[in-house]
Amino acid sequence: MPTTVKAFGAYAIRQPLVPVTIERRDVGPHDVRLDILYCGICHSDINFVGGEFGPLPASPLVPGHEVVGRVTETGSAVTRHRVGDLVGIGCMVNSCRECENCRAGQEQYCLKGHTLIFGSPDPAEPGAHTQGGYSEAIVAPEDFVVRVPDGLDPAAAAPLLCAGITVYAPLKRYGAGPGTKVAVVGLGGLGHLGVKMAKAMGADVTVLSQSDRKHDAATALGADHYAVTGDGSAFTDLANTFDLILNTVSAPVSLKDHLGMLRLHGTMVSVGVTPQPMPLEVFSLLQNGRAYAGSLFGGIAETQEMLDFAAEHGVTAEIELIDAQHIDTAYERILASDVRYRFVVDGATFAKGEEGP
């Protein structure tokens, strides 16, 4: 029989997250169940609850897609994980597994649509929607559960399941490494991990920010250079400089100005999510043979590769650990850019909320 777990969810857009009780399905032959130890808070959680992505697909909707937990039960056919293993789940928990993209290990680009950890129709439970990591426990197919390596702080590793792979995938794809110059736009939850990952790959890293406010923080994270873009002078001073620009901000930026900072055949990649349009002038691409790209998170194999890389190089997120009762306050602080650099919810506190009548 399905089991009930305590969680925090929203009943309507732009409404507070409150304690709720949800059902988790039985563990099937290829499933694992894990008790959630930590769950990171991502800006896209706020987008969902705030209605930027449309109406809530379920009521209540339990967000959370940066999950680290301990396996407590495995299905009869499971071979990848054992009870007691420290594991993680990121943005998705299923895909068609048959299309060209899935066969290439790029399940995030499933041509039939991947299944998000929350808010997606659940193929394992027809008529139901998936519910995310702001909860005590979760059940997922073993193929979409990754191993958290020894040596990584489980709480600080949780944001790697979304933010970490979101920056790692394009940095790797577009060749960040020794001899390359990488610029990271923004120094928030994504940006600070972009700096850490790019440095670990051996690149020369510059942080681009609108003001000088985060200069010392960027240096502490390992950035080689820092440039202020607010007055526009950096776009002239650093024209034709970078091999790769990683745009991590969740708001529109001037593509023309930033593309002008790319050297020959350089690429700018946007990973921050904004529902607002950003005008693109084609001539900005024609000069220097530049490219503009977007990137989602990564496939499952690449996510495991990223975690192994992070463990090898000591890369984790800078976090503030909070109780579940403070999620709404954390949302407000994220929107005010008042966090360095990622909130993580202590999974032990999901059960402490008192549901209303």
Coordinates of C-alpha atoms in Angstrom, one line a residue:
M1 CA 0.0 0.0 0.0
P2 CA 1.2 3.6 -0.6
T3 CA 2.6 5.3 2.5
T4 CA 2.1 8.8 3.7
V5 CA 4.9 11.3 4.4
K6 CA 5.1 14.8 5.8
A7 CA 6.0 17.5 3.4
F8 CA 5.7 21.3 2.6
G9 CA 3.7 22.4 -0.4
A10 CA 1.6 25.1 -1.9
Y11 CA -2.1 24.9 -2.6
A12 CA -2.2 27.9 -5.0
I13 CA 0.3 30.2 -6.8
R14 CA 1.8 33.0 -4.8
Q15 CA 0.7 31.4 -1.6
P16 CA 2.9 30.3 1.4
L17 CA 4.2 26.8 1.6
V18 CA 2.5 24.9 4.4
P19 CA 2.8 21.5 6.1
V20 CA 1.0 18.8 4.1
T21 CA 0.7 15.1 3.9
I22 CA 1.3 13.3 0.6
E23 CA 1.4 9.7 -0.5
R24 CA 4.4 7.9 -1.9
R25 CA 3.8 4.8 -4.0
D26 CA 4.9 1.3 -3.2
V27 CA 8.4 0.5 -4.2
G28 CA 8.3 -1.3 -7.5
P29 CA 10.9 -3.9 -8.8
H30 CA 13.1 -1.1 -10.3
D31 CA 12.5 1.5 -7.6
V32 CA 14.4 2.8 -4.6
R33 CA 13.0 4.6 -1.6
L34 CA 15.1 7.0 0.3
D35 CA 14.7 9.1 3.4
I36 CA 15.5 12.7 2.5
L37 CA 18.3 14.1 4.6
Y38 CA 18.7 17.5 2.7
C39 CA 16.9 19.3 -0.1
G40 CA 18.3 22.4 -1.7
I41 CA 16.1 25.4 -2.7
C42 CA 16.4 26.5 -6.3
H43 CA 15.1 29.7 -7.9
S44 CA 13.0 27.6 -10.2
D45 CA 11.1 26.3 -7.2
I46 CA 10.1 29.9 -6.6
N47 CA 9.1 30.2 -10.3
F48 CA 6.8 27.3 -10.1
V49 CA 5.1 28.4 -6.8
G50 CA 5.0 32.0 -8.1
G51 CA 3.1 31.0 -11.2
E52 CA 5.8 32.1 -13.7
F53 CA 5.6 28.7 -15.3
G54 CA 1.7 28.6 -15.3
P55 CA -0.9 27.2 -13.0
L56 CA 0.1 24.7 -10.3
P57 CA -0.1 21.3 -11.9
A58 CA -1.2 19.7 -8.5
S59 CA -2.7 21.0 -5.3
P60 CA -0.9 20.8 -3.1
L61 CA 2.4 21.0 -5.1
V62 CA 5.5 19.9 -3.2
P63 CA 8.6 21.5 -4.8
G64 CA 12.3 20.6 -4.3
H65 CA 14.7 19.0 -6.8
E66 CA 18.1 18.9 -5.1
V67 CA 17.7 15.8 -2.9
V68 CA 20.3 13.9 -0.9
G69 CA 19.1 11.0 1.1
R70 CA 19.7 7.5 2.4
V71 CA 18.3 4.4 0.7
T72 CA 15.9 2.6 3.0
E73 CA 14.3 0.1 0.5
T74 CA 15.0 -1.3 -2.9
G75 CA 12.9 -3.2 -5.4
S76 CA 13.6 -6.8 -6.2
A77 CA 15.3 -6.0 -9.5
V78 CA 17.5 -3.1 -8.3
T79 CA 21.2 -3.5 -8.9
R80 CA 22.6 0.0 -8.7
H81 CA 21.9 0.9 -5.1
R82 CA 21.6 -0.8 -1.7
V83 CA 20.0 0.0 1.5
G84 CA 22.1 2.4 3.4
D85 CA 23.7 4.1 0.4
L86 CA 23.9 7.9 0.3
V87 CA 22.3 8.9 -3.0
G88 CA 20.9 11.9 -4.8
I89 CA 18.0 12.9 -7.1
G90 CA 18.0 16.0 -9.2
C91 CA 15.5 17.6 -11.5
M92 CA 14.0 14.5 -13.2
V93 CA 12.9 11.1 -12.2
N94 CA 12.1 9.5 -15.6
S95 CA 12.1 9.8 -19.4
C96 CA 11.0 7.7 -22.3
R97 CA 14.5 6.0 -22.5
E98 CA 13.9 5.2 -26.1
C99 CA 14.3 8.4 -28.2
E100 CA 17.6 9.5 -29.8
N101 CA 18.4 11.9 -27.0
C102 CA 17.7 9.4 -24.2
R103 CA 19.8 6.8 -25.9
A104 CA 22.6 9.4 -26.1
G105 CA 22.5 9.8 -22.3
Q106 CA 20.8 13.2 -22.6
E107 CA 17.6 12.3 -20.8
Q108 CA 17.0 16.0 -19.9
Y109 CA 16.3 16.6 -23.6
C110 CA 14.0 13.6 -24.0
L111 CA 12.0 14.1 -27.2
K112 CA 8.9 12.9 -25.5
G113 CA 9.4 15.0 -22.4
H114 CA 11.3 14.0 -19.3
T115 CA 9.4 13.6 -16.0
L116 CA 10.3 16.3 -13.5
I117 CA 10.7 15.3 -9.9
F118 CA 7.7 17.5 -9.1
G119 CA 4.8 18.8 -11.1
S120 CA 4.9 16.3 -14.0
P121 CA 2.4 13.6 -14.8
D122 CA 3.7 10.5 -13.1
P123 CA 4.0 7.5 -15.5
A124 CA 4.2 5.2 -12.5
E125 CA 0.9 6.5 -11.2
P126 CA -1.6 7.4 -14.0
G127 CA -3.6 10.4 -13.1
A128 CA -1.2 11.6 -10.5
H129 CA 1.6 14.2 -10.5
T130 CA 5.1 13.8 -9.1
Q131 CA 5.9 15.5 -5.8
G132 CA 9.3 16.8 -4.9
G133 CA 12.0 16.8 -2.3
Y134 CA 10.4 19.1 0.4
S135 CA 9.3 15.9 2.1
E136 CA 10.4 13.1 4.4
A137 CA 10.9 10.4 1.8
I138 CA 10.6 9.8 -2.0
V139 CA 10.4 6.8 -4.3
A140 CA 12.1 6.9 -7.7
P141 CA 13.4 4.6 -10.5
E142 CA 16.9 3.4 -9.7
D143 CA 18.2 4.7 -13.1
F144 CA 17.4 8.3 -12.0
V145 CA 19.1 8.0 -8.6
V146 CA 22.9 8.8 -8.4
R147 CA 25.5 8.0 -5.9
V148 CA 26.8 10.7 -3.6
P149 CA 30.6 10.0 -3.3
D150 CA 32.3 9.7 0.0
G151 CA 34.0 12.9 1.0
L152 CA 31.2 15.3 -0.1
D153 CA 29.4 17.0 2.7
P154 CA 25.8 15.7 2.1
A155 CA 24.2 19.1 2.9
A156 CA 26.6 21.1 0.7
A157 CA 26.3 18.5 -2.0
A158 CA 22.5 18.8 -2.4
P159 CA 22.7 21.9 -4.6
L160 CA 25.0 20.1 -7.0
L161 CA 22.0 18.0 -8.1
C162 CA 20.6 21.0 -10.0
A163 CA 22.9 24.0 -9.8
G164 CA 26.1 22.0 -10.0
I165 CA 25.2 20.0 -13.0
T166 CA 23.6 23.0 -14.7
V167 CA 26.9 24.8 -14.8
Y168 CA 29.1 21.7 -15.2
A169 CA 27.4 20.5 -18.3
P170 CA 28.0 23.6 -20.5
L171 CA 31.5 24.3 -19.1
K172 CA 32.5 20.8 -20.2
R173 CA 30.6 20.9 -23.5
Y174 CA 32.2 24.1 -24.6
G175 CA 35.7 23.3 -23.5
A176 CA 36.4 25.1 -20.3
G177 CA 39.9 24.1 -19.2
P178 CA 43.6 25.1 -19.1
G179 CA 44.3 27.9 -21.5
T180 CA 40.7 29.1 -21.8
K181 CA 39.2 32.3 -20.5
V182 CA 35.7 31.9 -18.9
A183 CA 33.4 34.7 -17.7
V184 CA 30.6 34.0 -15.2
V185 CA 27.8 36.5 -15.3
G186 CA 26.3 36.7 -11.8
L187 CA 27.6 35.4 -8.5
G188 CA 24.5 33.7 -7.0
G189 CA 23.5 30.1 -6.5
L190 CA 24.5 29.1 -10.0
G191 CA 27.3 31.6 -10.5
H192 CA 29.3 30.7 -7.4
L193 CA 29.3 27.1 -8.5
G194 CA 30.2 28.2 -12.0
V195 CA 33.3 29.9 -10.7
K196 CA 34.3 26.8 -8.6
M197 CA 33.7 24.3 -11.4
A198 CA 35.5 26.4 -14.0
K199 CA 38.5 26.9 -11.7
A200 CA 38.6 23.2 -11.0
M201 CA 38.7 22.5 -14.7
G202 CA 41.7 24.8 -15.0
A203 CA 40.2 27.8 -16.7
D204 CA 41.1 31.5 -16.1
V205 CA 37.9 32.8 -14.6
T206 CA 36.4 36.3 -14.5
V207 CA 33.2 37.3 -12.7
L208 CA 31.0 39.8 -14.4
S209 CA 28.7 41.7 -12.0
Q210 CA 26.7 44.9 -12.1
S211 CA 28.5 46.4 -9.1
D212 CA 31.7 46.0 -7.1
R213 CA 29.7 44.6 -4.1
K214 CA 30.8 41.0 -4.6
H215 CA 34.4 41.5 -5.5
D216 CA 35.9 40.1 -2.3
A217 CA 33.4 37.2 -2.4
A218 CA 34.4 36.3 -6.0
T219 CA 38.1 36.3 -5.0
A220 CA 37.4 34.1 -2.0
L221 CA 35.7 31.6 -4.4
G222 CA 38.8 31.5 -6.6
A223 CA 38.0 33.9 -9.4
D224 CA 41.0 35.3 -11.1
H225 CA 39.4 38.6 -12.1
Y226 CA 36.3 40.7 -11.5
A227 CA 34.7 43.2 -13.7
V228 CA 31.9 45.7 -13.1
T229 CA 29.4 45.9 -15.9
G230 CA 26.9 48.4 -14.5
D231 CA 28.6 51.4 -16.0
G232 CA 29.2 49.7 -19.4
S233 CA 33.0 50.2 -19.4
A234 CA 33.7 46.5 -19.0
F235 CA 32.1 45.8 -22.3
T236 CA 34.6 48.0 -24.0
D237 CA 37.6 47.1 -21.9
L238 CA 37.0 43.3 -22.2
A239 CA 35.9 43.2 -25.8
N240 CA 37.0 40.1 -27.7
T241 CA 38.4 38.5 -24.5
F242 CA 36.5 35.3 -23.5
D243 CA 36.3 31.9 -25.0
L244 CA 33.1 31.1 -23.0
I245 CA 30.6 33.3 -21.1
L246 CA 28.3 31.5 -18.7
N247 CA 25.2 33.6 -18.0
T248 CA 23.7 32.4 -14.7
V249 CA 21.3 35.3 -13.8
S250 CA 17.6 34.8 -13.7
A251 CA 16.8 38.2 -15.4
P252 CA 17.4 39.6 -18.8
V253 CA 20.8 40.8 -19.8
S254 CA 22.1 42.7 -22.8
L255 CA 23.1 40.0 -25.2
K256 CA 24.7 42.4 -27.6
D257 CA 27.0 43.8 -25.0
H258 CA 28.0 40.4 -23.6
L259 CA 28.4 38.8 -27.0
G260 CA 30.9 41.5 -27.9
M261 CA 33.2 40.2 -25.1
L262 CA 33.7 36.9 -26.9
R263 CA 36.8 36.3 -28.9
L264 CA 37.0 34.3 -32.1
H265 CA 34.5 31.5 -32.2
G266 CA 33.6 32.1 -28.6
T267 CA 30.3 31.0 -27.1
M268 CA 27.9 32.5 -24.6
V269 CA 25.6 30.1 -22.8
S270 CA 22.5 31.0 -20.8
V271 CA 21.6 28.7 -17.9
G272 CA 19.6 31.1 -15.7
V273 CA 15.9 30.9 -16.2
T274 CA 13.9 34.0 -17.0
P275 CA 10.4 34.1 -18.5
Q276 CA 11.2 37.5 -20.0
P277 CA 12.5 37.8 -23.6
M278 CA 16.0 39.0 -24.5
P279 CA 16.5 40.6 -27.9
L280 CA 19.3 39.1 -30.0
E281 CA 20.9 41.1 -32.9
V282 CA 22.3 38.6 -35.4
F283 CA 25.2 40.9 -36.3
S284 CA 26.6 40.3 -32.8
L285 CA 27.0 36.7 -33.7
L286 CA 28.4 37.3 -37.2
Q287 CA 31.3 39.2 -35.8
N288 CA 34.1 36.8 -34.7
G289 CA 31.9 33.9 -35.6
R290 CA 30.4 33.9 -32.2
A291 CA 27.7 31.5 -30.9
Y292 CA 24.8 31.9 -28.4
A293 CA 23.4 28.8 -26.7
G294 CA 21.2 27.6 -23.9
S295 CA 21.7 24.6 -21.7
L296 CA 19.4 22.7 -19.3
F297 CA 20.7 20.5 -16.6
G298 CA 22.6 17.3 -17.4
G299 CA 21.8 13.6 -18.1
I300 CA 22.1 11.0 -15.4
A301 CA 25.5 9.7 -16.4
E302 CA 26.8 13.2 -16.7
T303 CA 25.3 14.1 -13.3
Q304 CA 27.2 11.2 -11.7
E305 CA 30.4 12.3 -13.5
M306 CA 29.9 15.8 -12.1
L307 CA 29.5 14.4 -8.6
D308 CA 32.7 12.4 -8.9
F309 CA 34.5 15.4 -10.3
A310 CA 33.2 17.5 -7.4
A311 CA 34.4 15.0 -4.9
E312 CA 37.9 14.8 -6.6
H313 CA 38.3 18.5 -6.6
G314 CA 36.5 19.4 -3.3
V315 CA 33.7 21.4 -5.0
T316 CA 30.5 21.9 -3.0
A317 CA 28.0 24.7 -2.7
E318 CA 28.3 27.5 -0.1
I319 CA 25.1 26.9 1.9
E320 CA 22.8 28.2 4.7
L321 CA 21.1 25.3 6.4
I322 CA 17.5 26.0 7.4
D323 CA 14.4 24.3 8.9
A324 CA 11.4 23.6 6.7
Q325 CA 9.4 26.2 8.6
H326 CA 11.6 28.9 7.2
I327 CA 11.2 28.0 3.5
D328 CA 9.0 31.1 2.8
T329 CA 11.5 33.4 4.4
A330 CA 14.2 31.8 2.3
Y331 CA 12.2 32.4 -0.9
E332 CA 11.9 36.1 0.1
R333 CA 15.6 36.3 0.7
I334 CA 16.5 34.6 -2.6
L335 CA 14.3 37.2 -4.4
A336 CA 16.1 39.9 -2.5
S337 CA 19.5 38.4 -3.4
D338 CA 20.1 37.9 0.3
V339 CA 21.8 34.5 0.4
R340 CA 25.4 33.3 0.0
Y341 CA 24.8 31.2 -1.9
R342 CA 22.2 28.4 -1.6
F343 CA 19.6 27.5 1.0
V344 CA 19.4 23.9 2.0
V345 CA 16.5 22.5 4.0
D346 CA 17.3 20.0 6.8
G347 CA 15.2 17.0 6.0
A348 CA 14.7 16.1 9.7
T349 CA 12.4 19.2 10.0
F350 CA 9.8 18.3 7.3
A351 CA 7.9 16.2 10.0
K352 CA 7.8 19.1 12.5
G353 CA 5.2 21.2 10.7
E354 CA 1.7 21.3 12.1
E355 CA -1.0 21.0 9.5
G356 CA -4.0 23.2 9.7
P357 CA -7.6 22.0 9.8

